[in-house]
Short mmCIF file of C-alpha atoms in Angstrom, two decimals:
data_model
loop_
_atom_site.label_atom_id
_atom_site.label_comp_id
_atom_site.label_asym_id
_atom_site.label_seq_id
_atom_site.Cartn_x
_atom_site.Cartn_y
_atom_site.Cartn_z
CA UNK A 1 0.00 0.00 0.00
CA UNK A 2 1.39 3.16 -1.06
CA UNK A 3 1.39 6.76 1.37
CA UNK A 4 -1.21 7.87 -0.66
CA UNK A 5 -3.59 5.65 -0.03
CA UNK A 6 -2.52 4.69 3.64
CA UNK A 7 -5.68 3.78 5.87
CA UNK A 8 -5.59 5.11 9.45
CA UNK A 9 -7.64 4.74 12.12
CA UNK A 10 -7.62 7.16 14.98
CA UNK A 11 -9.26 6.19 18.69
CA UNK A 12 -10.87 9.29 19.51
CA UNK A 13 -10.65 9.64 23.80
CA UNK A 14 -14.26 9.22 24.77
CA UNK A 15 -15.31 9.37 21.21
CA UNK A 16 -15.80 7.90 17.60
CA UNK A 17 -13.31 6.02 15.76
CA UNK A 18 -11.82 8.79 13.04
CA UNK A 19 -11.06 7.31 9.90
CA UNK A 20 -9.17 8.54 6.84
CA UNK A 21 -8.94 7.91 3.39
CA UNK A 22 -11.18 4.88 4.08
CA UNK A 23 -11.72 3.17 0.39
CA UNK A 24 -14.31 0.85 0.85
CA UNK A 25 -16.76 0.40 3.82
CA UNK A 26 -19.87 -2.10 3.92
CA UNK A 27 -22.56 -2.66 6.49
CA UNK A 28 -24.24 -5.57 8.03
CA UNK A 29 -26.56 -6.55 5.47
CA UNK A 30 -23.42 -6.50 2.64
CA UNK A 31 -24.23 -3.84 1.25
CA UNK A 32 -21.98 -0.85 0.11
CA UNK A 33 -21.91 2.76 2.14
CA UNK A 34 -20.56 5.83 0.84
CA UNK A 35 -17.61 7.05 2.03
CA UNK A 36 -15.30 10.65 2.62
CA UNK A 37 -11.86 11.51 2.91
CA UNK A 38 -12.37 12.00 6.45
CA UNK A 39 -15.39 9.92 8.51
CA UNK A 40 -16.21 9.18 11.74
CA UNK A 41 -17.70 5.58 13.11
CA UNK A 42 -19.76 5.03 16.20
CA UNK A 43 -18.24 2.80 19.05
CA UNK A 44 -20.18 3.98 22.03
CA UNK A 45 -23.01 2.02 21.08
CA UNK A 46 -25.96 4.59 20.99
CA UNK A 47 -25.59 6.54 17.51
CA UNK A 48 -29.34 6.77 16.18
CA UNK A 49 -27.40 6.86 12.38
CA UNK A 50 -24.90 3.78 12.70
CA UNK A 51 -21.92 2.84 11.77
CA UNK A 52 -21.48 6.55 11.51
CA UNK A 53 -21.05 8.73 14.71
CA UNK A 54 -24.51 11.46 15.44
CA UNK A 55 -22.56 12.37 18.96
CA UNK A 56 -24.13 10.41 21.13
CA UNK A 57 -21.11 9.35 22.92
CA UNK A 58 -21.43 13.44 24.73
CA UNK A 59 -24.61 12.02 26.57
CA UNK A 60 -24.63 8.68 27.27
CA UNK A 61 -21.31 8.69 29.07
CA UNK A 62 -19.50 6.89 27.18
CA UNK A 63 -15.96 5.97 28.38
CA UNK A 64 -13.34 4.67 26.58
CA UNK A 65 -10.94 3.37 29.23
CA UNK A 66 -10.41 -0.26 28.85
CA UNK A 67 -12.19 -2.78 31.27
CA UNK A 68 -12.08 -6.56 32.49
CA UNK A 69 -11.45 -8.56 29.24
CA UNK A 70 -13.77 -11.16 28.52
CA UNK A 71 -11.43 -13.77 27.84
CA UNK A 72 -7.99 -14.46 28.79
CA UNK A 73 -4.59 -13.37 26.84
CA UNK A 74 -3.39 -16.65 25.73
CA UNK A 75 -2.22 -19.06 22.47
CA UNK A 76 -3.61 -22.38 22.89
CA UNK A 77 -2.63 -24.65 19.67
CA UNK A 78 -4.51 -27.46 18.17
CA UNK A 79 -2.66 -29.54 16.54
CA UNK A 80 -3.10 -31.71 13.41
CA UNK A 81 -1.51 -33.90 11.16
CA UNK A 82 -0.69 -31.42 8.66
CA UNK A 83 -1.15 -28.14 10.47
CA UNK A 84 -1.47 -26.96 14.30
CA UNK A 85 -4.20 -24.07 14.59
CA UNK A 86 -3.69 -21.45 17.59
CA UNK A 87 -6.40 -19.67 19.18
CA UNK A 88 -6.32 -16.83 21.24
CA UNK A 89 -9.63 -16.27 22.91
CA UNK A 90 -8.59 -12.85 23.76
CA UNK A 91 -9.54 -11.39 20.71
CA UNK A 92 -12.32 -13.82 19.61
CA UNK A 93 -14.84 -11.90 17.94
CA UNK A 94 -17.42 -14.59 17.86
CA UNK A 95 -17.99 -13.82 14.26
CA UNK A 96 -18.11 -17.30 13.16
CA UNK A 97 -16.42 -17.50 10.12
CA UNK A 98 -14.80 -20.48 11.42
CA UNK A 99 -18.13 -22.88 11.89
CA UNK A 100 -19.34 -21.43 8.34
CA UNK A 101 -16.61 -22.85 6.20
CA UNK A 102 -15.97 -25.67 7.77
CA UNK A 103 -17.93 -26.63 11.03
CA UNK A 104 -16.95 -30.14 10.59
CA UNK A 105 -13.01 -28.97 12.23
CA UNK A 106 -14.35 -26.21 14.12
CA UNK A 107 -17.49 -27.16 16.73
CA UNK A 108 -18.10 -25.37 19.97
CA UNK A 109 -20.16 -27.99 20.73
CA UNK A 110 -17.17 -30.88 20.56
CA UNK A 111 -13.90 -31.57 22.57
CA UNK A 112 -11.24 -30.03 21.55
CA UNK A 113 -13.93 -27.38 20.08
CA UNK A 114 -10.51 -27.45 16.80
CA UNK A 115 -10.54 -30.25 15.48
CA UNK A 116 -7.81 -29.75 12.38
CA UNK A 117 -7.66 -33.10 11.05
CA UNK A 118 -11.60 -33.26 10.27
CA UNK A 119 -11.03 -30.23 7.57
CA UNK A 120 -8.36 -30.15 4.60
CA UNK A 121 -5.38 -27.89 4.46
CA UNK A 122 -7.78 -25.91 2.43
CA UNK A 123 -10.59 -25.48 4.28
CA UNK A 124 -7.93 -24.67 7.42
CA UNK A 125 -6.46 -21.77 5.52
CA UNK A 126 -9.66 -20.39 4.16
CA UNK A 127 -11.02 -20.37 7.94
CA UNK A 128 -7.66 -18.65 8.74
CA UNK A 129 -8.09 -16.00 6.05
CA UNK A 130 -11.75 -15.21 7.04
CA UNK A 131 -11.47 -14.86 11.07
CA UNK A 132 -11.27 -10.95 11.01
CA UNK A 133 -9.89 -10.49 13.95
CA UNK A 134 -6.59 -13.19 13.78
CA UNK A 135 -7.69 -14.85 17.19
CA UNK A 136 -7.06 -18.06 14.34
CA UNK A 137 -3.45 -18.34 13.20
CA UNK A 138 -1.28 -21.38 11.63
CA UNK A 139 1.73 -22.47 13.59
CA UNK A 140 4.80 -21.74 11.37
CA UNK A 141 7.89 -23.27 12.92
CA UNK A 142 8.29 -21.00 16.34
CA UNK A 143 5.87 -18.40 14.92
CA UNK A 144 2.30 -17.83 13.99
CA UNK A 145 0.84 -16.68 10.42
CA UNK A 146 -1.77 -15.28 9.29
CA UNK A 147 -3.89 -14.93 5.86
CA UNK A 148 -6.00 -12.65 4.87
CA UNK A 149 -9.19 -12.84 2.71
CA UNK A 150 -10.27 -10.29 0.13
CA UNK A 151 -12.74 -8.43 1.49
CA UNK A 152 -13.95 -4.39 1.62
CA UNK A 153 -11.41 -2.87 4.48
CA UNK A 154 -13.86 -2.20 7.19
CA UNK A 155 -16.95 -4.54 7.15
CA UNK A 156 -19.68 -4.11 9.77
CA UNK A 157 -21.06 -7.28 11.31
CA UNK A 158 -24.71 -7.06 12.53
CA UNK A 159 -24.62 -7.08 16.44
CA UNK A 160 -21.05 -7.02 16.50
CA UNK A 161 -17.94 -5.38 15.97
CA UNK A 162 -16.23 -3.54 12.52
CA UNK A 163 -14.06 -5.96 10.88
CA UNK A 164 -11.17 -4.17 9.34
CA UNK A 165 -7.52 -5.32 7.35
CA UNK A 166 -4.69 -3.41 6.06
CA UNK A 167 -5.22 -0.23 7.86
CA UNK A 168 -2.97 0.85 10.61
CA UNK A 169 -4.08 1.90 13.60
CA UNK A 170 -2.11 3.61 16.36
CA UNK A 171 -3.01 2.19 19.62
CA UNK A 172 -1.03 -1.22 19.98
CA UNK A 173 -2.90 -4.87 19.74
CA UNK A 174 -3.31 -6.40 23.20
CA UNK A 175 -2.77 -9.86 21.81
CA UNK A 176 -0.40 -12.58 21.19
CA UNK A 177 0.25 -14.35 18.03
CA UNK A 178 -1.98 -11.92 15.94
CA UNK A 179 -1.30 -9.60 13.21
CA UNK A 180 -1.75 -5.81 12.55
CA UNK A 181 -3.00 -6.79 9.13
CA UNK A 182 -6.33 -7.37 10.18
CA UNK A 183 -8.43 -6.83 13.30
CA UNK A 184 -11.56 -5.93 14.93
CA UNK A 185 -12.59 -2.81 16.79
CA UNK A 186 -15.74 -2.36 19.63
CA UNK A 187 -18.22 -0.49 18.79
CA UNK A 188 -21.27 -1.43 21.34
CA UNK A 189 -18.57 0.43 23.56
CA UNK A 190 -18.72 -2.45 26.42
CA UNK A 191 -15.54 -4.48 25.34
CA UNK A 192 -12.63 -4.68 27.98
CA UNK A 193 -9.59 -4.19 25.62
CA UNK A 194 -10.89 -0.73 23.85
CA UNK A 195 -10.66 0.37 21.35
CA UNK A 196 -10.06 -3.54 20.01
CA UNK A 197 -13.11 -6.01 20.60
CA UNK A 198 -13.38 -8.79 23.04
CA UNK A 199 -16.69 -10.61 22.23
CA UNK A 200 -18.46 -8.94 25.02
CA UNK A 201 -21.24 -7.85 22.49
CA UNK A 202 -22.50 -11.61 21.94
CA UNK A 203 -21.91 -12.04 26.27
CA UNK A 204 -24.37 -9.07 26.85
CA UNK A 205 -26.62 -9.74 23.50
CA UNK A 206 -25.54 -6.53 22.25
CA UNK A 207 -28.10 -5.13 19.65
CA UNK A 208 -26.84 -2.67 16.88
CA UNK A 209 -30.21 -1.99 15.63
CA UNK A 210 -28.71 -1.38 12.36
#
């Protein structure tokens, strides 16, 4: 990606995520939203005009200190015969790419919940390329990697978080083995690791009302 069309996401303290020269943007029913030079995304939860910010966040208190994270800061792998999958559950944005593709290797309902062996190296790697937030990574020698699937560079998920790759963002990622490529960012403004998300939307049954 050249300087000119560099992505970058700003945190706003107590406010909207401030995003410029944004090229493509979608919402939760897939379909395509306009977009400026300069825009600004709701992650406090109560905009009235979502994804984009209305203010709302100078109301309803809105704060956007970190909390408790919902899950813990870890790299569990699951190993297969051909590949070992890691999973952080840190940054799990319960998006479910995962049991879409190929719920046969990856059941919440079954023990281990990874199951690499019941998918094929292809199926693995598309799962891998599709979990937006890299919570799924392939264990590469001594280090994690991560693929990433062509998509529009921030993608809204109904009930959930925005789902963005290749744009950088300045506050560090709080977790291990994932990659600044790609990533997902709050916006029912209740996860613990701000301005990232941790899945608390699907523990509180968040409701975008988009």
């Amino acid at each position: 990606m050249s300087e000119d069309t560099r992505v970058t996401i700003e945190a706003r303290e107590n406010g909207p995520l401030v995003v410029k020269g944004l090229d493509t943007l979608k919402g939760p029913d897939g379909q395509t939203l306009a977009v400026k030079p300069v825009l600004a995304l709701c992650r406090c939860g109560g905009s009235k005009s979502k994804p984009f910010c209305d203010g709302s966040h100078k109301t309803n208190g809105f704060d956007s200190a970190s909390g408790t994270p919902a899950g813990r800061n870890r790299v569990i792998d699951y190993e297969g015969s051909e590949v070992t999958v890691t999973f952080n559950p840190l940054v799990c944005a319960h998006a479910a790419e995962c049991a879409r593709i190929a719920p046969h290797a990856f059941n919440s309902a079954e023990r281990p919940w990874i199951q690499p062996d019941k998918g094929s190296r292809a199926e693995i790697e598309e799962v891998i390329a599709h979990c937006p937030s890299g919570a799924l990574g392939l264990r590469s020698g001594a280090g994690v990697s991560h693929l990433v699937a062509d998509r529009a560079r921030i993608e809204v998920m109904r009930d959930g978080p925005y789902m963005v790759h290749d744009a950088d963002m300045a506050v560090p990622h709080p977790g291990e083995a994932t990659t600044p490529r790609k990533y997902v960012l709050c916006r029912c403004g209740k996860s613990g690791i701000k301005p990232y998300c941790d899945g608390t939307h699907r523990d509180q049954g968040w409701k975008s009302g988009d």
